[in-house]
XYZ file of C-alpha atoms in Angstrom:
184
model
C 122.046 84.246 127.602
C 118.629 85.538 128.981
C 118.192 89.148 127.202
C 115.984 91.898 128.728
C 112.851 90.598 130.376
C 113.898 86.881 130.155
C 114.745 84.860 133.235
C 118.370 83.647 133.125
C 119.020 79.788 132.152
C 121.453 77.788 134.156
C 122.169 74.464 133.714
C 122.803 72.443 136.536
C 125.235 69.148 135.413
C 125.589 66.248 137.511
C 125.702 62.815 139.128
C 122.193 61.742 141.217
C 122.805 63.828 144.154
C 121.026 66.304 142.432
C 117.842 64.553 140.984
C 116.145 66.162 143.207
C 116.763 69.878 143.060
C 114.073 71.577 141.422
C 111.514 69.939 143.406
C 112.936 71.786 146.415
C 114.420 74.823 144.965
C 111.902 77.559 145.410
C 111.054 80.075 142.807
C 113.718 81.701 141.310
C 115.006 84.754 139.747
C 116.928 81.866 136.891
C 115.182 79.189 135.383
C 117.075 75.988 136.267
C 117.576 73.019 133.684
C 118.558 70.049 135.928
C 120.709 66.824 134.156
C 121.406 64.593 136.466
C 123.047 61.334 135.573
C 123.115 58.186 138.388
C 126.734 56.811 139.126
C 127.837 59.427 136.521
C 131.829 60.184 136.973
C 133.225 62.636 136.173
C 134.530 61.397 132.465
C 130.401 60.806 132.424
C 129.285 64.240 133.039
C 131.620 65.192 130.194
C 130.110 63.256 127.973
C 126.816 65.044 129.055
C 127.967 68.532 128.799
C 129.108 67.411 125.405
C 125.586 66.502 124.252
C 123.749 69.073 125.949
C 126.206 71.898 123.920
C 123.467 72.423 121.147
C 120.089 73.909 124.075
C 117.511 75.300 122.422
C 117.707 77.964 124.071
C 121.219 79.631 123.283
C 124.186 80.086 125.928
C 123.103 79.239 129.157
C 123.976 82.349 131.374
C 125.563 79.709 134.325
C 126.948 76.339 133.960
C 126.921 74.726 137.048
C 128.344 71.050 137.731
C 128.552 68.508 140.735
C 130.113 65.508 140.479
C 133.391 63.464 141.568
C 131.828 61.735 144.601
C 131.316 58.049 142.548
C 135.473 58.928 141.544
C 136.639 58.470 144.979
C 137.248 54.666 145.616
C 138.729 53.817 141.982
C 141.564 55.562 139.690
C 144.126 57.746 140.930
C 144.376 60.904 142.550
C 146.180 61.955 139.355
C 143.420 60.461 136.837
C 140.373 62.459 139.099
C 142.890 65.510 138.562
C 143.101 64.541 134.561
C 139.158 63.855 134.205
C 138.102 67.069 136.017
C 140.663 69.453 133.887
C 138.818 67.824 130.868
C 135.710 68.557 131.971
C 136.212 71.673 132.598
C 137.697 72.326 129.414
C 135.089 70.730 127.431
C 132.461 73.112 129.428
C 134.425 76.363 128.733
C 135.059 75.337 125.026
C 131.149 74.849 124.595
C 129.767 77.589 126.669
C 132.357 80.133 125.981
C 130.030 82.787 126.991
C 128.599 81.383 130.044
C 129.812 81.241 133.857
C 131.131 78.078 134.620
C 131.128 76.949 138.423
C 132.671 73.571 139.594
C 131.014 71.928 143.244
C 132.667 70.649 145.690
C 131.837 66.872 146.570
C 129.717 66.122 149.645
C 131.110 64.572 152.633
C 131.244 60.876 153.018
C 130.384 59.088 156.106
C 129.779 55.762 154.406
C 133.375 55.204 154.006
C 136.556 57.741 156.313
C 139.051 56.890 153.433
C 136.315 57.949 150.538
C 135.699 60.926 152.767
C 139.242 61.431 153.230
C 140.144 61.442 149.606
C 136.943 63.896 148.579
C 138.507 66.196 150.775
C 141.629 65.976 149.421
C 139.776 66.242 145.500
C 138.281 69.080 146.820
C 141.257 71.132 147.915
C 142.915 70.150 144.369
C 139.863 70.819 142.870
C 139.145 74.333 144.487
C 143.214 74.988 142.946
C 142.768 73.696 139.326
C 139.092 76.131 138.956
C 140.903 79.170 139.713
C 144.347 78.377 137.905
C 141.538 77.042 134.710
C 139.704 80.759 135.753
C 136.040 78.790 136.199
C 134.415 79.657 139.840
C 134.187 76.644 142.488
C 131.391 76.521 144.589
C 132.535 75.323 148.087
C 129.392 73.164 149.781
C 131.634 72.666 153.376
C 132.403 69.706 155.408
C 129.901 69.458 157.523
C 126.775 66.979 157.294
C 124.542 65.943 159.889
C 123.660 61.793 159.484
C 119.845 62.922 158.751
C 121.103 64.622 155.880
C 121.423 61.716 154.742
C 119.677 58.165 152.961
C 120.576 54.840 154.945
C 122.741 54.604 152.550
C 124.849 57.470 154.264
C 125.239 57.940 150.636
C 122.545 59.518 148.495
C 120.678 62.638 150.271
C 117.483 61.679 152.741
C 114.325 63.795 151.829
C 115.433 66.992 154.697
C 118.499 66.571 153.206
C 117.458 67.287 149.312
C 115.246 70.572 151.310
C 118.715 71.711 152.083
C 121.141 70.971 149.530
C 118.465 72.835 146.857
C 118.169 75.424 149.308
C 122.525 75.735 149.451
C 122.383 75.419 145.767
C 119.511 78.299 145.201
C 121.870 81.029 147.216
C 124.786 80.028 145.109
C 123.376 80.178 141.651
C 121.300 83.402 142.627
C 124.989 84.609 143.259
C 126.840 83.334 140.631
C 123.775 84.284 138.285
C 124.263 88.039 139.647
C 128.479 87.212 138.863
C 127.520 86.508 135.242
C 125.244 89.432 135.169
C 127.913 92.076 136.534
C 130.232 90.655 134.043
C 128.013 91.119 131.092
C 127.510 94.462 131.828
C 131.383 95.065 132.176
């Protein structure tokens, strides 16, 4: 956790969608450490959280987790939500002094089935976050084709810039939430 005069620390765990975020985030009032995991599913990110539980700079102020799109085509909805529940539990256990934020899955234009399932998972994830006492970042349901690469799954250069800007505002908000909670 940041002390007086130090910038707050944000750990961002994700699948590959956030791999270029750090390249496009404007100068920040926080230190951002991005840990992308290509092809990661929810359980994989839970392992990443475990591996980074003893980070060298102490407890992060905010732990932000963006994952789930790679879970949309396999497993039952109950299995996906069980994995999210376990991920939230690990994040809370390993970073008890941090503000934990779960990020909604971005829209999918490559498959109507996957996009419908994404919407269902996001609705249930928001409820799970509320029940578990962690924050939920709703990234919205609108995405323009120009924001996506040729595969209609990964972000284009423009998409990376826009998503990084969106995350910058979300992360700034949750850093402020964390600092306000610490003062109370």
